[in-house]
Short mmCIF file of C-alpha atoms and ligand atoms in Angstrom, two decimals:
data_model
loop_
_atom_site.label_atom_id
_atom_site.label_comp_id
_atom_site.label_asym_id
_atom_site.label_seq_id
_atom_site.Cartn_x
_atom_site.Cartn_y
_atom_site.Cartn_z
CA MET A 184 37.37 -7.95 -7.58
CA ALA A 185 37.44 -6.13 -4.14
CA THR A 186 38.85 -8.25 -1.22
CA LEU A 187 36.85 -8.56 2.17
CA GLU A 188 39.09 -5.68 3.39
CA HIS A 189 37.94 -3.19 0.93
CA ARG A 190 34.32 -4.08 1.44
CA LEU A 191 32.31 -1.49 3.56
CA PRO A 192 31.40 -3.27 6.96
CA ILE A 193 27.64 -2.81 7.52
CA GLY A 194 25.51 -3.71 10.46
CA LEU A 195 21.86 -4.57 9.69
CA ILE A 196 19.34 -3.49 12.21
CA GLY A 197 16.11 -5.30 11.77
CA CYS A 198 15.85 -8.73 10.16
CA GLY A 199 12.33 -8.66 8.73
CA GLY A 200 11.41 -8.95 5.20
CA MET A 201 12.76 -5.67 3.79
CA ALA A 202 16.01 -5.94 5.94
CA LYS A 203 16.68 -9.19 4.23
CA VAL A 204 16.22 -7.93 0.78
CA LEU A 205 18.55 -4.94 1.35
CA ALA A 206 21.33 -7.18 3.13
CA ARG A 207 21.27 -9.70 0.25
CA ALA A 208 21.54 -6.77 -2.22
CA ALA A 209 24.38 -5.23 -0.27
CA ASN A 210 26.23 -8.56 -0.19
CA ARG A 211 25.99 -8.85 -4.01
CA LEU A 212 27.78 -5.53 -4.29
CA PRO A 213 31.55 -5.96 -4.68
CA ARG A 214 32.25 -3.24 -2.13
CA ALA A 215 29.97 -4.11 0.83
CA ARG A 216 29.55 -6.73 3.36
CA VAL A 217 26.95 -7.22 6.09
CA VAL A 218 29.11 -8.27 9.07
CA ARG A 219 26.55 -8.32 11.86
CA VAL A 220 22.91 -8.52 12.16
CA CYS A 221 20.35 -7.29 14.95
CA ASP A 222 16.75 -7.78 15.61
CA VAL A 223 14.68 -7.45 18.82
CA SER A 224 13.40 -10.95 18.01
CA ALA A 225 16.24 -13.25 18.88
CA GLU A 226 14.60 -15.83 16.54
CA ALA A 227 14.68 -13.41 13.38
CA ALA A 228 18.15 -12.29 14.28
CA GLN A 229 19.56 -15.90 14.65
CA ALA A 230 17.83 -17.31 11.67
CA PHE A 231 19.12 -14.55 9.32
CA ALA A 232 22.69 -14.49 11.01
CA GLN A 233 22.86 -18.24 10.12
CA GLU A 234 22.05 -17.47 6.40
CA LEU A 235 24.67 -14.84 6.16
CA GLY A 236 27.27 -16.63 8.38
CA VAL A 237 27.57 -13.58 10.63
CA PRO A 238 27.27 -12.85 14.56
CA HIS A 239 23.85 -11.57 15.75
CA THR A 240 22.43 -9.59 18.57
CA THR A 241 19.10 -8.33 19.84
CA ASP A 242 20.64 -5.11 21.04
CA PRO A 243 21.07 -2.41 18.41
CA GLY A 244 23.22 -0.67 20.82
CA GLU A 245 25.80 -3.46 20.51
CA VAL A 246 25.99 -2.87 16.59
CA LEU A 247 26.34 0.70 17.14
CA ALA A 248 29.19 0.31 19.71
CA ASP A 249 31.08 -2.07 17.30
CA PRO A 250 33.99 -0.13 15.99
CA ALA A 251 34.56 -2.55 13.22
CA ILE A 252 31.12 -1.36 11.56
CA LEU A 253 31.34 1.81 9.68
CA ALA A 254 27.69 1.95 8.37
CA VAL A 255 24.24 0.56 9.27
CA ILE A 256 21.00 -0.37 7.39
CA VAL A 257 17.98 0.57 9.37
CA ALA A 258 15.07 -1.61 8.12
CA THR A 259 12.74 -1.60 11.11
CA PRO A 260 9.13 -0.55 11.54
CA ASN A 261 8.50 3.12 10.70
CA PHE A 262 8.01 4.30 14.27
CA THR A 263 11.39 3.20 15.35
CA HIS A 264 13.43 4.79 12.51
CA ALA A 265 14.01 8.21 13.99
CA ASP A 266 15.61 7.06 17.39
CA LEU A 267 17.70 4.42 15.67
CA VAL A 268 18.97 6.92 13.15
CA VAL A 269 19.66 9.52 15.81
CA ARG A 270 21.61 7.04 17.92
CA ALA A 271 23.49 5.51 14.83
CA ALA A 272 24.51 9.10 13.85
CA ALA A 273 25.67 9.94 17.47
CA ALA A 274 27.71 6.68 17.11
CA GLY A 275 29.36 7.89 13.92
CA LYS A 276 27.80 5.35 11.62
CA HIS A 277 27.04 6.20 8.12
CA ILE A 278 23.24 5.27 7.56
CA PHE A 279 20.78 3.75 5.06
CA CYS A 280 17.24 4.14 6.49
CA GLU A 281 14.26 2.68 4.84
CA LYS A 282 11.36 4.78 3.82
CA PRO A 283 9.36 6.46 5.31
CA LEU A 284 12.39 8.25 6.91
CA ALA A 285 10.06 9.22 9.87
CA LEU A 286 6.49 9.72 10.88
CA THR A 287 6.77 13.51 11.49
CA THR A 288 8.72 16.37 9.97
CA ALA A 289 9.97 17.20 13.57
CA ASP A 290 11.58 13.81 13.65
CA ALA A 291 12.92 13.94 10.24
CA ASP A 292 14.63 17.38 10.96
CA ARG A 293 16.16 15.81 14.04
CA MET A 294 17.45 12.94 12.12
CA VAL A 295 18.77 15.09 9.33
CA ALA A 296 20.40 17.40 11.84
CA ALA A 297 21.97 14.56 13.86
CA THR A 298 23.63 13.12 10.71
CA ARG A 299 24.89 16.62 9.75
CA ALA A 300 26.39 17.19 13.09
CA ALA A 301 27.99 13.89 13.13
CA GLY A 302 29.36 14.33 9.45
CA VAL A 303 27.76 10.99 8.40
CA HIS A 304 25.91 10.14 5.18
CA LEU A 305 22.12 9.43 5.45
CA VAL A 306 20.64 7.71 2.41
CA VAL A 307 16.76 6.96 2.40
CA GLY A 308 15.24 3.97 0.63
CA GLN A 309 13.06 5.64 -1.78
CA VAL A 310 13.76 2.83 -4.20
CA LEU A 311 10.62 3.36 -6.45
CA ARG A 312 12.91 5.62 -8.57
CA TYR A 313 14.93 2.68 -9.60
CA LEU A 314 12.38 0.09 -10.45
CA PRO A 315 12.37 -0.56 -14.23
CA VAL A 316 9.20 1.38 -15.26
CA PHE A 317 10.19 4.43 -13.16
CA HIS A 318 13.83 4.24 -14.35
CA HIS A 319 12.59 4.42 -17.81
CA ILE A 320 9.94 7.17 -17.28
CA LYS A 321 12.73 9.25 -16.02
CA ARG A 322 15.15 8.51 -18.82
CA LEU A 323 12.34 9.41 -21.48
CA ILE A 324 11.73 12.64 -19.68
CA ASP A 325 15.37 13.49 -19.41
CA GLU A 326 15.73 12.73 -23.19
CA GLY A 327 12.93 15.39 -23.69
CA THR A 328 10.41 12.73 -25.08
CA ILE A 329 7.20 14.53 -23.65
CA GLY A 330 8.69 17.91 -23.10
CA THR A 331 8.40 19.49 -19.77
CA PRO A 332 6.18 17.37 -17.29
CA PHE A 333 3.47 19.28 -15.57
CA ALA A 334 0.71 16.87 -14.72
CA MET A 335 0.76 13.43 -13.12
CA ARG A 336 -1.91 11.07 -12.17
CA THR A 337 -1.05 7.93 -10.16
CA SER A 338 -3.40 5.18 -9.03
CA ARG A 339 -2.17 2.31 -6.69
CA LEU A 340 -4.85 -0.03 -5.57
CA GLY A 341 -4.19 -3.23 -3.88
CA GLY A 342 -5.47 -5.39 -0.98
CA TRP A 343 -4.07 -5.62 2.78
CA GLY A 344 -4.26 -9.08 4.18
CA SER A 345 -2.39 -10.30 7.11
CA VAL A 346 0.48 -7.92 8.08
CA PRO A 347 2.48 -7.34 11.21
CA PRO A 348 0.50 -5.35 13.73
CA TRP A 349 2.66 -2.19 13.52
CA ARG A 350 1.23 -1.71 10.05
CA ASN A 351 -2.27 -1.34 11.11
CA ARG A 352 -1.93 1.68 13.31
CA ARG A 353 -1.28 5.25 12.44
CA GLU A 354 0.99 5.70 15.31
CA THR A 355 3.42 3.16 14.26
CA SER A 356 3.14 3.19 10.48
CA GLY A 357 1.75 6.57 9.74
CA GLY A 358 -0.90 4.96 7.61
CA PRO A 359 -0.77 4.16 3.93
CA LEU A 360 0.32 7.64 2.76
CA PHE A 361 3.60 6.97 4.73
CA GLU A 362 3.88 3.22 4.60
CA VAL A 363 2.88 2.60 1.00
CA ASN A 364 2.78 6.01 -0.72
CA ALA A 365 6.07 7.41 0.43
CA HIS A 366 7.10 5.85 -3.09
CA GLU A 367 4.66 7.73 -5.07
CA LEU A 368 4.94 11.03 -3.31
CA ASP A 369 8.70 10.75 -3.64
CA TYR A 370 8.31 10.03 -7.39
CA MET A 371 6.02 12.93 -7.89
CA ARG A 372 8.56 15.17 -6.31
CA PHE A 373 11.43 13.63 -8.46
CA ILE A 374 9.51 14.43 -11.54
CA LEU A 375 7.59 17.75 -10.75
CA GLY A 376 10.03 19.40 -8.21
CA GLU A 377 9.25 20.87 -4.78
CA PRO A 378 5.68 20.54 -3.77
CA GLU A 379 3.59 23.58 -2.83
CA THR A 380 0.16 22.64 -1.65
CA VAL A 381 -1.34 19.36 -0.67
CA TYR A 382 -5.21 18.52 -0.34
CA ALA A 383 -6.42 15.17 0.66
CA THR A 384 -9.60 13.23 1.40
CA GLY A 385 -9.85 9.77 2.67
CA THR A 386 -12.01 7.20 4.15
CA ARG A 387 -12.05 3.69 5.74
CA ARG A 388 -14.61 1.61 4.21
CA VAL A 389 -13.31 -2.10 3.66
CA VAL A 390 -10.24 -2.77 5.90
CA ASP A 391 -11.55 -3.03 9.55
CA THR A 392 -8.08 -4.11 11.07
CA VAL A 393 -6.66 -0.64 10.49
CA ASP A 394 -7.32 2.50 12.64
CA HIS A 395 -6.62 4.89 9.56
CA GLU A 396 -7.90 5.39 6.10
CA ASP A 397 -7.88 2.59 3.62
CA THR A 398 -8.56 4.80 0.50
CA ALA A 399 -7.50 8.13 -0.18
CA PHE A 400 -7.01 10.91 -2.78
CA VAL A 401 -4.28 13.37 -2.68
CA THR A 402 -3.97 16.45 -4.77
CA LEU A 403 -0.69 18.46 -5.00
CA THR A 404 0.50 21.58 -6.76
CA PHE A 405 4.28 22.05 -7.12
CA GLN A 406 6.49 25.38 -7.00
CA GLY A 407 7.27 24.88 -10.69
CA GLY A 408 3.59 24.94 -11.81
CA GLY A 409 2.98 21.10 -11.72
CA HIS A 410 -0.12 19.30 -10.58
CA ALA A 411 -0.64 15.79 -9.42
CA VAL A 412 -3.27 13.41 -8.04
CA LEU A 413 -2.69 10.08 -6.29
CA HIS A 414 -5.58 7.54 -5.77
CA THR A 415 -4.50 5.00 -3.19
CA SER A 416 -6.28 2.25 -1.64
CA ILE A 417 -5.33 -0.83 0.50
CA GLY A 418 -8.96 -2.16 0.19
CA ALA A 419 -9.53 -2.76 -3.42
CA ALA A 420 -10.62 -6.20 -4.53
CA LEU A 421 -9.18 -5.40 -8.06
CA GLY A 422 -5.58 -4.11 -7.69
CA GLY A 423 -3.72 -2.07 -10.12
CA TYR A 424 -0.76 0.23 -10.40
CA SER A 425 -0.75 2.78 -13.31
CA GLY A 426 -0.47 6.42 -14.23
CA VAL A 427 -0.18 9.21 -16.60
CA ILE A 428 2.37 11.92 -17.03
CA GLN A 429 1.54 14.90 -19.29
CA GLY A 430 4.36 16.97 -20.65
CA THR A 431 4.26 20.24 -22.78
CA GLU A 432 5.14 18.05 -25.84
CA GLY A 433 3.46 14.68 -25.14
CA THR A 434 1.79 12.25 -22.74
CA LEU A 435 3.23 9.04 -21.26
CA ASN A 436 0.99 6.23 -19.76
CA TRP A 437 2.47 3.63 -17.60
CA THR A 438 1.49 0.39 -15.60
CA CYS A 439 3.37 -1.88 -13.41
CA TRP A 440 3.01 -5.48 -12.80
CA PRO A 441 2.88 -6.10 -15.78
CA ASP A 442 5.26 -3.30 -16.70
CA SER A 443 4.50 -1.24 -19.76
CA LEU A 444 5.19 2.36 -20.97
CA GLU A 445 3.58 4.06 -23.79
CA TRP A 446 3.94 7.69 -24.97
CA LYS A 447 2.78 9.91 -27.77
CA ARG A 448 4.00 13.41 -28.62
CA LEU A 449 1.65 16.18 -29.75
CA ASP A 450 3.68 15.98 -33.23
CA GLY A 451 2.29 12.45 -33.68
CA ALA A 452 5.50 10.58 -32.87
CA GLY A 453 5.17 7.81 -30.22
CA GLY A 454 6.42 4.44 -28.82
CA LYS A 455 5.63 1.62 -26.49
CA LEU A 456 7.82 -0.57 -24.17
CA ALA A 457 6.26 -3.67 -22.60
CA GLY A 458 7.76 -6.44 -20.58
CA LYS A 459 10.85 -7.11 -18.67
CA GLU A 460 13.22 -7.39 -21.72
CA ALA A 461 12.12 -4.13 -23.11
CA LEU A 462 12.65 -2.43 -19.78
CA PRO A 463 16.06 -3.45 -18.54
CA ALA A 464 17.35 -1.80 -15.48
CA PRO A 465 19.98 -2.34 -12.91
CA ASP A 466 19.00 -3.97 -9.63
CA ALA A 467 17.21 -1.45 -7.81
CA HIS A 468 18.14 -2.48 -4.29
CA GLU A 469 21.81 -2.93 -5.23
CA ARG A 470 21.51 0.63 -6.63
CA GLU A 471 20.17 2.26 -3.52
CA ILE A 472 22.61 0.44 -1.26
CA ALA A 473 25.42 1.45 -3.62
CA HIS A 474 24.51 5.06 -2.82
CA LEU A 475 25.64 4.53 0.77
CA VAL A 476 28.82 2.48 -0.29
CA ASP A 477 29.96 5.16 -2.83
CA ALA A 478 29.32 7.93 -0.48
CA VAL A 479 31.43 6.37 2.28
CA LEU A 480 34.26 5.00 0.18
CA ASP A 481 34.56 7.63 -2.51
CA GLY A 482 32.84 10.68 -1.02
CA THR A 483 30.23 10.60 -3.97
CA PRO A 484 27.22 12.55 -2.81
CA PRO A 485 24.24 9.94 -2.47
CA GLY A 486 21.46 10.09 -5.09
CA ILE A 487 18.67 10.01 -2.37
CA THR A 488 19.54 12.01 0.82
CA GLY A 489 17.94 12.73 4.14
CA ALA A 490 16.67 15.81 2.58
CA ASP A 491 14.56 13.76 0.15
CA GLY A 492 13.24 11.38 2.83
CA ARG A 493 12.29 14.57 4.95
CA ALA A 494 10.40 16.13 1.94
CA VAL A 495 8.39 12.91 1.48
CA VAL A 496 7.71 12.86 5.32
CA ALA A 497 6.38 16.50 4.98
CA MET A 498 4.05 15.59 1.89
CA ALA A 499 2.62 12.61 3.77
CA GLU A 500 2.18 14.61 6.97
CA ALA A 501 0.51 17.38 5.09
CA ALA A 502 -1.82 15.01 3.36
CA VAL A 503 -2.97 13.47 6.75
CA CYS A 504 -3.35 16.87 8.27
CA SER A 505 -5.58 17.92 5.17
CA MET A 506 -7.53 14.85 5.49
CA GLN A 507 -8.28 15.52 9.09
CA THR A 508 -9.03 19.17 8.95
CA GLY A 509 -10.61 19.25 5.41
CA GLN A 510 -8.22 22.07 4.47
CA PRO A 511 -5.57 22.31 1.95
CA VAL A 512 -1.97 22.47 3.52
CA ARG A 513 0.67 24.84 2.17
CA LEU A 514 4.24 23.42 2.58
CA GLY A 515 6.88 25.74 3.88
N1 NAD B 136 11.25 -0.18 -0.01
C1 NAD B 136 10.09 -0.87 -0.02
O1 NAD B 136 9.55 -1.22 -1.05
C2 NAD B 136 9.76 -1.50 1.31
C3 NAD B 136 9.00 -2.69 1.27
C4 NAD B 136 8.74 -3.18 2.51
C5 NAD B 136 9.04 -2.61 3.73
N2 NAD B 136 9.76 -1.44 3.70
C6 NAD B 136 10.09 -0.65 4.80
O2 NAD B 136 10.96 -1.42 5.66
C7 NAD B 136 10.81 -1.29 6.99
C8 NAD B 136 10.70 -2.69 7.60
O3 NAD B 136 9.52 -3.28 6.98
P1 NAD B 136 9.42 -4.97 6.90
O4 NAD B 136 8.26 -5.14 5.98
O5 NAD B 136 10.70 -5.57 6.89
O6 NAD B 136 8.76 -5.06 8.48
P2 NAD B 136 8.63 -6.55 9.31
O7 NAD B 136 7.59 -6.30 10.34
O8 NAD B 136 8.51 -7.62 8.38
O9 NAD B 136 10.15 -6.64 9.98
C9 NAD B 136 10.70 -5.68 10.88
C10 NAD B 136 11.65 -6.36 11.84
O10 NAD B 136 12.17 -5.24 12.76
C11 NAD B 136 12.35 -5.82 14.06
N3 NAD B 136 12.42 -4.67 14.94
C12 NAD B 136 11.40 -3.98 15.52
N4 NAD B 136 11.73 -2.91 16.29
C13 NAD B 136 13.37 -3.14 16.25
C14 NAD B 136 14.39 -2.44 16.84
N5 NAD B 136 14.15 -1.37 17.57
N6 NAD B 136 15.62 -2.96 16.48
C15 NAD B 136 15.86 -3.95 15.82
N7 NAD B 136 14.87 -4.76 15.26
C16 NAD B 136 13.62 -4.28 15.35
C17 NAD B 136 11.05 -6.76 14.19
O11 NAD B 136 11.32 -7.67 15.03
C18 NAD B 136 10.94 -7.31 12.77
O12 NAD B 136 11.85 -8.66 12.59
C19 NAD B 136 9.67 -0.50 6.93
O13 NAD B 136 10.03 0.92 7.34
C20 NAD B 136 9.00 -0.51 5.73
O14 NAD B 136 8.26 0.56 5.40
C21 NAD B 136 10.15 -0.93 2.48
#
């Protein structure tokens, strides 16, 4: 069992819903400890500091200036990520930043450059890869179950409801393709490789509290010959999260909430896994924070890097651009 001295001292920036999930996951790890928390809301900072039994501040600068803190978790609204990450890098802190890394590729480039210049690690919270269904899809693909994947369709439909105001504006959240679908875009790239072209259409028909699309279709092609389609909506009365992945030797269907996976090979063999017990996976948030801890303490290259986060930002940015111009966008 590691002692406190062997635990990576982490400062938490943001004490909202996601920050709490990440901080609790960090504290469950044997080699990490959140030692100070920060939120611009004194009430939020104080309440969470009390739960963890650590000091709090409303000034991120105080966390960044604290020499006892070696790493930070940035889990604030999307529009604040870029400046906080650049400042953290300049202060020499290793960084875990929630998805989406940024709202423009220019900002993402600035963030990656700042971390490289400072020699600090940047891990991005593209956690979907580690949720049970997605963990097992990747395992089955790596085992060759469906051959080489070349086509994906993902459908993520749900409601919106009452959300913090920053989520309702493109300027502060990026809209659903950044805020929600950073996950699906990342997973498409995880399975099919580097994207090549993006074409998107979208509309706002249901959710009148947002200033961006509530429903969109995104069609992507990939350098390796892959094709993918995303149907996303935050205005669907009947929610659902499902998809299909076609490979050269078989097809895999999946659903989340409830979790299930079913596959069939062209040679007739197949299988099905459904429910929590059939789809065991390590805790996804512990796994993503462990990337930061292992990188700092052992020098292990993190599984999800700033470059991955930047690639997702480029995909989402291209989709929004395509939606606005009616033209496909070729990624550089
Ligand atoms: N990985 C996932 O599945 C997942 C799920 C939810 C949210 N997120 C991401 O986590 C981030 C936070 O989302 P949330 O749901 O916790 O939002 P939230 O609105 O619930 O909380 C954000 C908190 O950050 C604080 N804050 C704002 N600006 C700040 C600043 N400059 N410095 C310090 N604190 C600041 C706010 O006061 C608030 O308490 C977003 O980037 C979001 O996309 C990821």
